[in-house]
Amino acid sequence: MPDDCRRVLVIGGGTLGNGVDALYRSAPDVELIGMDLYASDLTVVVADGHALPLADGCIDAVITQAVLEHVLDPGQVVAEIHRVLRDDGLVYAETPFLQHVHAGAYDFTRFTASGHRYLFRRFEQIDAGPVAGPGTQLLWSVDHLARGLARSQDAGRIVRALFFWLRFLDRMVPRRYANDCASGVFFLGRRSEIELTPREIVDYYPGAQRG
């Protein structure tokens, strides 16, 4: 591995996440470590995110998409991310806010934009906001409404296909409003030893309902 190669840990890396395919084409500049609970062609390490089998400060960046809602203790997983990152290492996370249950019994948690920021309170924020807005959230709702009325998942899939255009409404909603009704939120940050206080989290609120 070249001396300047960056080591990137993908938690939930058993499948290819949205928009990360470019990283997989970056070799040998990037060493990708796909970690998941199951083996696949992309999985390098089979492990539990609550206890990463990695040394302190050995990772340059961590990516986790649609994972933290499926772990019992997201705070512990984020603490592990903080531990394995080098001093100025980066983290990128996408996590649901207003989404219906998926993965059945293995779906546990949702985060508002402020709650997501508090989860990553030991990181300096570079950027954060909605990754999918209220149009996408509405598409989830009509899908699951159809499932419930018809008692059929196929009915939901049909309705979702008919109303696919709802997701394009996301582009018309300003970020401050989308933060209050997003389907999912993202956080991009840099490892820090300074932890945000509860008062700072309240002041942080990025939505449209400021008094």
PDB file of C-alpha atoms in Angstrom:
ATOM      1  CA  MET A   1       0.000   0.000   0.000  1.00  0.00           C
ATOM      2  CA  PRO A   2       1.467   3.437  -0.934  1.00  0.00           C
ATOM      3  CA  ASP A   3       2.551   5.655   1.977  1.00  0.00           C
ATOM      4  CA  ASP A   4       0.013   8.331   0.995  1.00  0.00           C
ATOM      5  CA  CYS A   5      -2.880   5.888   0.683  1.00  0.00           C
ATOM      6  CA  ARG A   6      -5.961   6.878   2.662  1.00  0.00           C
ATOM      7  CA  ARG A   7      -7.736   4.226   4.719  1.00  0.00           C
ATOM      8  CA  VAL A   8     -11.527   4.532   4.624  1.00  0.00           C
ATOM      9  CA  LEU A   9     -13.810   2.398   6.783  1.00  0.00           C
ATOM     10  CA  VAL A  10     -17.315   1.777   5.414  1.00  0.00           C
ATOM     11  CA  ILE A  11     -19.602   0.641   8.231  1.00  0.00           C
ATOM     12  CA  GLY A  12     -22.430  -1.239   6.575  1.00  0.00           C
ATOM     13  CA  GLY A  13     -20.147  -1.854   3.624  1.00  0.00           C
ATOM     14  CA  GLY A  14     -21.555  -5.240   2.709  1.00  0.00           C
ATOM     15  CA  THR A  15     -23.485  -3.497  -0.064  1.00  0.00           C
ATOM     16  CA  LEU A  16     -22.619  -0.502  -2.230  1.00  0.00           C
ATOM     17  CA  GLY A  17     -24.082   2.712  -0.806  1.00  0.00           C
ATOM     18  CA  ASN A  18     -25.445   5.637  -2.789  1.00  0.00           C
ATOM     19  CA  GLY A  19     -22.745   7.795  -4.345  1.00  0.00           C
ATOM     20  CA  VAL A  20     -19.731   5.882  -3.007  1.00  0.00           C
ATOM     21  CA  ASP A  21     -18.913   3.910  -6.135  1.00  0.00           C
ATOM     22  CA  ALA A  22     -16.299   6.541  -7.059  1.00  0.00           C
ATOM     23  CA  LEU A  23     -14.342   5.612  -3.929  1.00  0.00           C
ATOM     24  CA  TYR A  24     -14.143   2.021  -5.091  1.00  0.00           C
ATOM     25  CA  ARG A  25     -12.527   3.260  -8.302  1.00  0.00           C
ATOM     26  CA  SER A  26      -9.915   5.320  -6.410  1.00  0.00           C
ATOM     27  CA  ALA A  27      -7.519   2.444  -5.678  1.00  0.00           C
ATOM     28  CA  PRO A  28      -4.588   2.506  -5.039  1.00  0.00           C
ATOM     29  CA  ASP A  29      -5.121   6.007  -3.568  1.00  0.00           C
ATOM     30  CA  VAL A  30      -7.769   4.719  -1.151  1.00  0.00           C
ATOM     31  CA  GLU A  31      -7.825   1.516   0.861  1.00  0.00           C
ATOM     32  CA  LEU A  32     -11.482   0.713   1.485  1.00  0.00           C
ATOM     33  CA  ILE A  33     -12.375  -1.483   4.450  1.00  0.00           C
ATOM     34  CA  GLY A  34     -15.940  -2.661   4.035  1.00  0.00           C
ATOM     35  CA  MET A  35     -17.324  -3.801   7.410  1.00  0.00           C
ATOM     36  CA  ASP A  36     -20.659  -5.505   7.994  1.00  0.00           C
ATOM     37  CA  LEU A  37     -22.325  -8.257   9.989  1.00  0.00           C
ATOM     38  CA  TYR A  38     -22.290 -10.598   6.992  1.00  0.00           C
ATOM     39  CA  ALA A  39     -19.854 -11.646   4.298  1.00  0.00           C
ATOM     40  CA  SER A  40     -20.170 -10.351   0.735  1.00  0.00           C
ATOM     41  CA  ASP A  41     -17.932  -9.483  -2.192  1.00  0.00           C
ATOM     42  CA  LEU A  42     -17.439  -6.022  -0.632  1.00  0.00           C
ATOM     43  CA  THR A  43     -17.027  -7.094   2.990  1.00  0.00           C
ATOM     44  CA  VAL A  44     -13.433  -7.025   4.237  1.00  0.00           C
ATOM     45  CA  VAL A  45     -14.200  -7.313   7.972  1.00  0.00           C
ATOM     46  CA  VAL A  46     -17.183  -9.123   9.493  1.00  0.00           C
ATOM     47  CA  ALA A  47     -17.789  -7.359  12.796  1.00  0.00           C
ATOM     48  CA  ASP A  48     -20.257  -5.453  14.976  1.00  0.00           C
ATOM     49  CA  GLY A  49     -20.072  -1.647  14.846  1.00  0.00           C
ATOM     50  CA  HIS A  50     -20.513  -1.490  18.625  1.00  0.00           C
ATOM     51  CA  ALA A  51     -16.994  -2.933  19.015  1.00  0.00           C
ATOM     52  CA  LEU A  52     -14.814  -2.260  15.987  1.00  0.00           C
ATOM     53  CA  PRO A  53     -11.837  -4.677  15.807  1.00  0.00           C
ATOM     54  CA  LEU A  54      -9.459  -1.841  14.876  1.00  0.00           C
ATOM     55  CA  ALA A  55      -6.686   0.033  16.673  1.00  0.00           C
ATOM     56  CA  ASP A  56      -7.127   3.592  17.947  1.00  0.00           C
ATOM     57  CA  GLY A  57      -6.456   6.287  15.337  1.00  0.00           C
ATOM     58  CA  CYS A  58      -5.846   3.940  12.410  1.00  0.00           C
ATOM     59  CA  ILE A  59      -8.561   5.226  10.029  1.00  0.00           C
ATOM     60  CA  ASP A  60      -8.590   8.388   7.901  1.00  0.00           C
ATOM     61  CA  ALA A  61     -12.332   8.510   7.209  1.00  0.00           C
ATOM     62  CA  VAL A  62     -15.524   6.635   8.060  1.00  0.00           C
ATOM     63  CA  ILE A  63     -18.659   6.369   5.938  1.00  0.00           C
ATOM     64  CA  THR A  64     -21.919   4.982   7.289  1.00  0.00           C
ATOM     65  CA  GLN A  65     -25.147   5.176   5.308  1.00  0.00           C
ATOM     66  CA  ALA A  66     -28.532   3.912   6.539  1.00  0.00           C
ATOM     67  CA  VAL A  67     -26.863   1.976   9.362  1.00  0.00           C
ATOM     68  CA  LEU A  68     -27.321   3.840  12.653  1.00  0.00           C
ATOM     69  CA  GLU A  69     -31.080   3.228  12.711  1.00  0.00           C
ATOM     70  CA  HIS A  70     -30.347  -0.513  12.711  1.00  0.00           C
ATOM     71  CA  VAL A  71     -28.029  -0.641  15.731  1.00  0.00           C
ATOM     72  CA  LEU A  72     -29.233  -0.849  19.331  1.00  0.00           C
ATOM     73  CA  ASP A  73     -26.837   1.807  20.632  1.00  0.00           C
ATOM     74  CA  PRO A  74     -25.979   4.438  17.994  1.00  0.00           C
ATOM     75  CA  GLY A  75     -24.021   6.441  20.578  1.00  0.00           C
ATOM     76  CA  GLN A  76     -21.689   3.496  21.164  1.00  0.00           C
ATOM     77  CA  VAL A  77     -21.136   3.042  17.419  1.00  0.00           C
ATOM     78  CA  VAL A  78     -20.310   6.742  17.030  1.00  0.00           C
ATOM     79  CA  ALA A  79     -17.942   6.506  20.020  1.00  0.00           C
ATOM     80  CA  GLU A  80     -16.170   3.656  18.227  1.00  0.00           C
ATOM     81  CA  ILE A  81     -15.958   5.771  15.063  1.00  0.00           C
ATOM     82  CA  HIS A  82     -14.380   8.548  17.105  1.00  0.00           C
ATOM     83  CA  ARG A  83     -11.895   6.099  18.641  1.00  0.00           C
ATOM     84  CA  VAL A  84     -10.613   4.571  15.390  1.00  0.00           C
ATOM     85  CA  LEU A  85     -10.298   7.885  13.515  1.00  0.00           C
ATOM     86  CA  ARG A  86      -6.983   9.732  13.452  1.00  0.00           C
ATOM     87  CA  ASP A  87      -6.926  13.167  15.076  1.00  0.00           C
ATOM     88  CA  ASP A  88      -8.292  15.073  12.065  1.00  0.00           C
ATOM     89  CA  GLY A  89     -10.161  12.128  10.544  1.00  0.00           C
ATOM     90  CA  LEU A  90     -13.493  12.598   8.792  1.00  0.00           C
ATOM     91  CA  VAL A  91     -16.887  10.998   9.238  1.00  0.00           C
ATOM     92  CA  TYR A  92     -19.840  11.016   6.841  1.00  0.00           C
ATOM     93  CA  ALA A  93     -23.173   9.628   8.056  1.00  0.00           C
ATOM     94  CA  GLU A  94     -26.651   9.404   6.541  1.00  0.00           C
ATOM     95  CA  THR A  95     -29.464   8.462   8.915  1.00  0.00           C
ATOM     96  CA  PRO A  96     -33.289   8.465   8.609  1.00  0.00           C
ATOM     97  CA  PHE A  97     -35.497  11.087  10.214  1.00  0.00           C
ATOM     98  CA  LEU A  98     -39.040  10.621   8.848  1.00  0.00           C
ATOM     99  CA  GLN A  99     -39.019   7.139   7.372  1.00  0.00           C
ATOM    100  CA  HIS A 100     -41.281   4.197   8.028  1.00  0.00           C
ATOM    101  CA  VAL A 101     -40.009   0.949   9.496  1.00  0.00           C
ATOM    102  CA  HIS A 102     -37.709  -0.961   7.189  1.00  0.00           C
ATOM    103  CA  ALA A 103     -35.755  -4.157   7.893  1.00  0.00           C
ATOM    104  CA  GLY A 104     -38.588  -5.160  10.222  1.00  0.00           C
ATOM    105  CA  ALA A 105     -37.419  -6.098  13.711  1.00  0.00           C
ATOM    106  CA  TYR A 106     -33.959  -4.656  13.022  1.00  0.00           C
ATOM    107  CA  ASP A 107     -35.073  -1.021  12.848  1.00  0.00           C
ATOM    108  CA  PHE A 108     -34.769   0.928  16.118  1.00  0.00           C
ATOM    109  CA  THR A 109     -34.092   4.676  15.917  1.00  0.00           C
ATOM    110  CA  ARG A 110     -34.740   7.973  14.102  1.00  0.00           C
ATOM    111  CA  PHE A 111     -32.971  11.352  14.396  1.00  0.00           C
ATOM    112  CA  THR A 112     -34.016  14.959  13.830  1.00  0.00           C
ATOM    113  CA  ALA A 113     -31.323  17.236  12.401  1.00  0.00           C
ATOM    114  CA  SER A 114     -30.532  18.475  15.925  1.00  0.00           C
ATOM    115  CA  GLY A 115     -30.573  14.961  17.367  1.00  0.00           C
ATOM    116  CA  HIS A 116     -28.195  13.784  14.654  1.00  0.00           C
ATOM    117  CA  ARG A 117     -25.838  16.664  15.438  1.00  0.00           C
ATOM    118  CA  TYR A 118     -25.903  15.741  19.128  1.00  0.00           C
ATOM    119  CA  LEU A 119     -25.094  12.153  18.233  1.00  0.00           C
ATOM    120  CA  PHE A 120     -21.916  13.496  16.579  1.00  0.00           C
ATOM    121  CA  ARG A 121     -21.266  16.075  19.289  1.00  0.00           C
ATOM    122  CA  ARG A 122     -17.564  15.137  19.552  1.00  0.00           C
ATOM    123  CA  PHE A 123     -17.016  16.121  15.925  1.00  0.00           C
ATOM    124  CA  GLU A 124     -16.520  19.517  14.311  1.00  0.00           C
ATOM    125  CA  GLN A 125     -19.246  20.028  11.731  1.00  0.00           C
ATOM    126  CA  ILE A 126     -18.195  20.658   8.140  1.00  0.00           C
ATOM    127  CA  ASP A 127     -21.673  20.319   6.668  1.00  0.00           C
ATOM    128  CA  ALA A 128     -25.038  18.816   7.579  1.00  0.00           C
ATOM    129  CA  GLY A 129     -28.610  18.848   6.373  1.00  0.00           C
ATOM    130  CA  PRO A 130     -31.323  16.867   4.596  1.00  0.00           C
ATOM    131  CA  VAL A 131     -30.116  14.074   2.348  1.00  0.00           C
ATOM    132  CA  ALA A 132     -33.667  13.395   1.177  1.00  0.00           C
ATOM    133  CA  GLY A 133     -36.426  15.932   1.739  1.00  0.00           C
ATOM    134  CA  PRO A 134     -40.171  16.103   2.381  1.00  0.00           C
ATOM    135  CA  GLY A 135     -41.102  14.937  -1.118  1.00  0.00           C
ATOM    136  CA  THR A 136     -39.222  11.703  -0.543  1.00  0.00           C
ATOM    137  CA  GLN A 137     -40.795  11.460   2.910  1.00  0.00           C
ATOM    138  CA  LEU A 138     -44.257  11.823   1.347  1.00  0.00           C
ATOM    139  CA  LEU A 139     -43.416   9.069  -1.131  1.00  0.00           C
ATOM    140  CA  TRP A 140     -42.624   6.767   1.801  1.00  0.00           C
ATOM    141  CA  SER A 141     -46.005   7.675   3.313  1.00  0.00           C
ATOM    142  CA  VAL A 142     -48.142   6.950   0.241  1.00  0.00           C
ATOM    143  CA  ASP A 143     -46.261   3.687  -0.244  1.00  0.00           C
ATOM    144  CA  HIS A 144     -46.999   2.514   3.305  1.00  0.00           C
ATOM    145  CA  LEU A 145     -50.553   3.859   3.269  1.00  0.00           C
ATOM    146  CA  ALA A 146     -51.252   1.709   0.206  1.00  0.00           C
ATOM    147  CA  ARG A 147     -49.612  -1.288   1.891  1.00  0.00           C
ATOM    148  CA  GLY A 148     -51.818  -0.876   4.935  1.00  0.00           C
ATOM    149  CA  LEU A 149     -55.068  -0.328   3.038  1.00  0.00           C
ATOM    150  CA  ALA A 150     -54.506  -3.245   0.692  1.00  0.00           C
ATOM    151  CA  ARG A 151     -52.651  -5.445   3.215  1.00  0.00           C
ATOM    152  CA  SER A 152     -50.089  -5.911   0.474  1.00  0.00           C
ATOM    153  CA  GLN A 153     -46.486  -4.830  -0.008  1.00  0.00           C
ATOM    154  CA  ASP A 154     -46.984  -5.132  -3.760  1.00  0.00           C
ATOM    155  CA  ALA A 155     -49.685  -2.453  -3.580  1.00  0.00           C
ATOM    156  CA  GLY A 156     -47.175  -0.130  -1.938  1.00  0.00           C
ATOM    157  CA  ARG A 157     -44.618  -0.785  -4.665  1.00  0.00           C
ATOM    158  CA  ILE A 158     -47.191   0.005  -7.369  1.00  0.00           C
ATOM    159  CA  VAL A 159     -48.240   3.269  -5.720  1.00  0.00           C
ATOM    160  CA  ARG A 160     -44.578   4.189  -5.177  1.00  0.00           C
ATOM    161  CA  ALA A 161     -43.936   3.693  -8.900  1.00  0.00           C
ATOM    162  CA  LEU A 162     -46.929   5.881  -9.787  1.00  0.00           C
ATOM    163  CA  PHE A 163     -45.874   8.692  -7.440  1.00  0.00           C
ATOM    164  CA  PHE A 164     -42.098   8.514  -8.025  1.00  0.00           C
ATOM    165  CA  TRP A 165     -42.169  12.185  -9.061  1.00  0.00           C
ATOM    166  CA  LEU A 166     -42.824  13.298  -5.470  1.00  0.00           C
ATOM    167  CA  ARG A 167     -39.120  13.008  -4.667  1.00  0.00           C
ATOM    168  CA  PHE A 168     -38.343  15.760  -7.175  1.00  0.00           C
ATOM    169  CA  LEU A 169     -40.273  18.212  -4.958  1.00  0.00           C
ATOM    170  CA  ASP A 170     -37.329  18.012  -2.553  1.00  0.00           C
ATOM    171  CA  ARG A 171     -35.460  20.473  -4.775  1.00  0.00           C
ATOM    172  CA  MET A 172     -38.117  23.140  -4.251  1.00  0.00           C
ATOM    173  CA  VAL A 173     -37.976  23.196  -0.437  1.00  0.00           C
ATOM    174  CA  PRO A 174     -35.361  25.451   1.242  1.00  0.00           C
ATOM    175  CA  ARG A 175     -32.935  23.613   3.509  1.00  0.00           C
ATOM    176  CA  ARG A 176     -34.200  25.226   6.739  1.00  0.00           C
ATOM    177  CA  TYR A 177     -37.720  23.913   6.034  1.00  0.00           C
ATOM    178  CA  ALA A 178     -36.492  20.544   4.795  1.00  0.00           C
ATOM    179  CA  ASN A 179     -34.559  20.077   8.041  1.00  0.00           C
ATOM    180  CA  ASP A 180     -37.906  19.934   9.873  1.00  0.00           C
ATOM    181  CA  CYS A 181     -39.506  17.315   7.603  1.00  0.00           C
ATOM    182  CA  ALA A 182     -36.715  15.450   5.819  1.00  0.00           C
ATOM    183  CA  SER A 183     -36.810  11.780   5.016  1.00  0.00           C
ATOM    184  CA  GLY A 184     -33.167  11.534   6.091  1.00  0.00           C
ATOM    185  CA  VAL A 185     -30.304  13.731   7.262  1.00  0.00           C
ATOM    186  CA  PHE A 186     -26.551  13.696   6.772  1.00  0.00           C
ATOM    187  CA  PHE A 187     -23.570  14.821   8.816  1.00  0.00           C
ATOM    188  CA  LEU A 188     -20.049  15.490   7.592  1.00  0.00           C
ATOM    189  CA  GLY A 189     -17.563  16.236  10.323  1.00  0.00           C
ATOM    190  CA  ARG A 190     -14.000  16.149  11.572  1.00  0.00           C
ATOM    191  CA  ARG A 191     -12.879  14.351  14.705  1.00  0.00           C
ATOM    192  CA  SER A 192     -12.484  16.712  17.670  1.00  0.00           C
ATOM    193  CA  GLU A 193     -11.784  16.535  21.392  1.00  0.00           C
ATOM    194  CA  ILE A 194     -14.227  19.391  22.045  1.00  0.00           C
ATOM    195  CA  GLU A 195     -17.736  18.196  22.829  1.00  0.00           C
ATOM    196  CA  LEU A 196     -20.828  20.304  22.137  1.00  0.00           C
ATOM    197  CA  THR A 197     -22.823  21.143  25.258  1.00  0.00           C
ATOM    198  CA  PRO A 198     -26.591  20.700  25.602  1.00  0.00           C
ATOM    199  CA  ARG A 199     -26.978  24.491  25.421  1.00  0.00           C
ATOM    200  CA  GLU A 200     -25.019  24.621  22.184  1.00  0.00           C
ATOM    201  CA  ILE A 201     -27.183  21.856  20.730  1.00  0.00           C
ATOM    202  CA  VAL A 202     -30.340  23.852  21.460  1.00  0.00           C
ATOM    203  CA  ASP A 203     -28.790  26.917  19.827  1.00  0.00           C
ATOM    204  CA  TYR A 204     -27.702  24.771  16.871  1.00  0.00           C
ATOM    205  CA  TYR A 205     -31.268  24.017  15.691  1.00  0.00           C
ATOM    206  CA  PRO A 206     -31.145  24.529  11.887  1.00  0.00           C
ATOM    207  CA  GLY A 207     -34.858  24.390  11.034  1.00  0.00           C
ATOM    208  CA  ALA A 208     -37.542  26.949  10.205  1.00  0.00           C
ATOM    209  CA  GLN A 209     -39.281  27.042  13.605  1.00  0.00           C
ATOM    210  CA  ARG A 210     -37.042  29.507  15.376  1.00  0.00           C
ATOM    211  CA  GLY A 211     -38.918  31.667  17.851  1.00  0.00           C
TER     212      GLY A 211
END
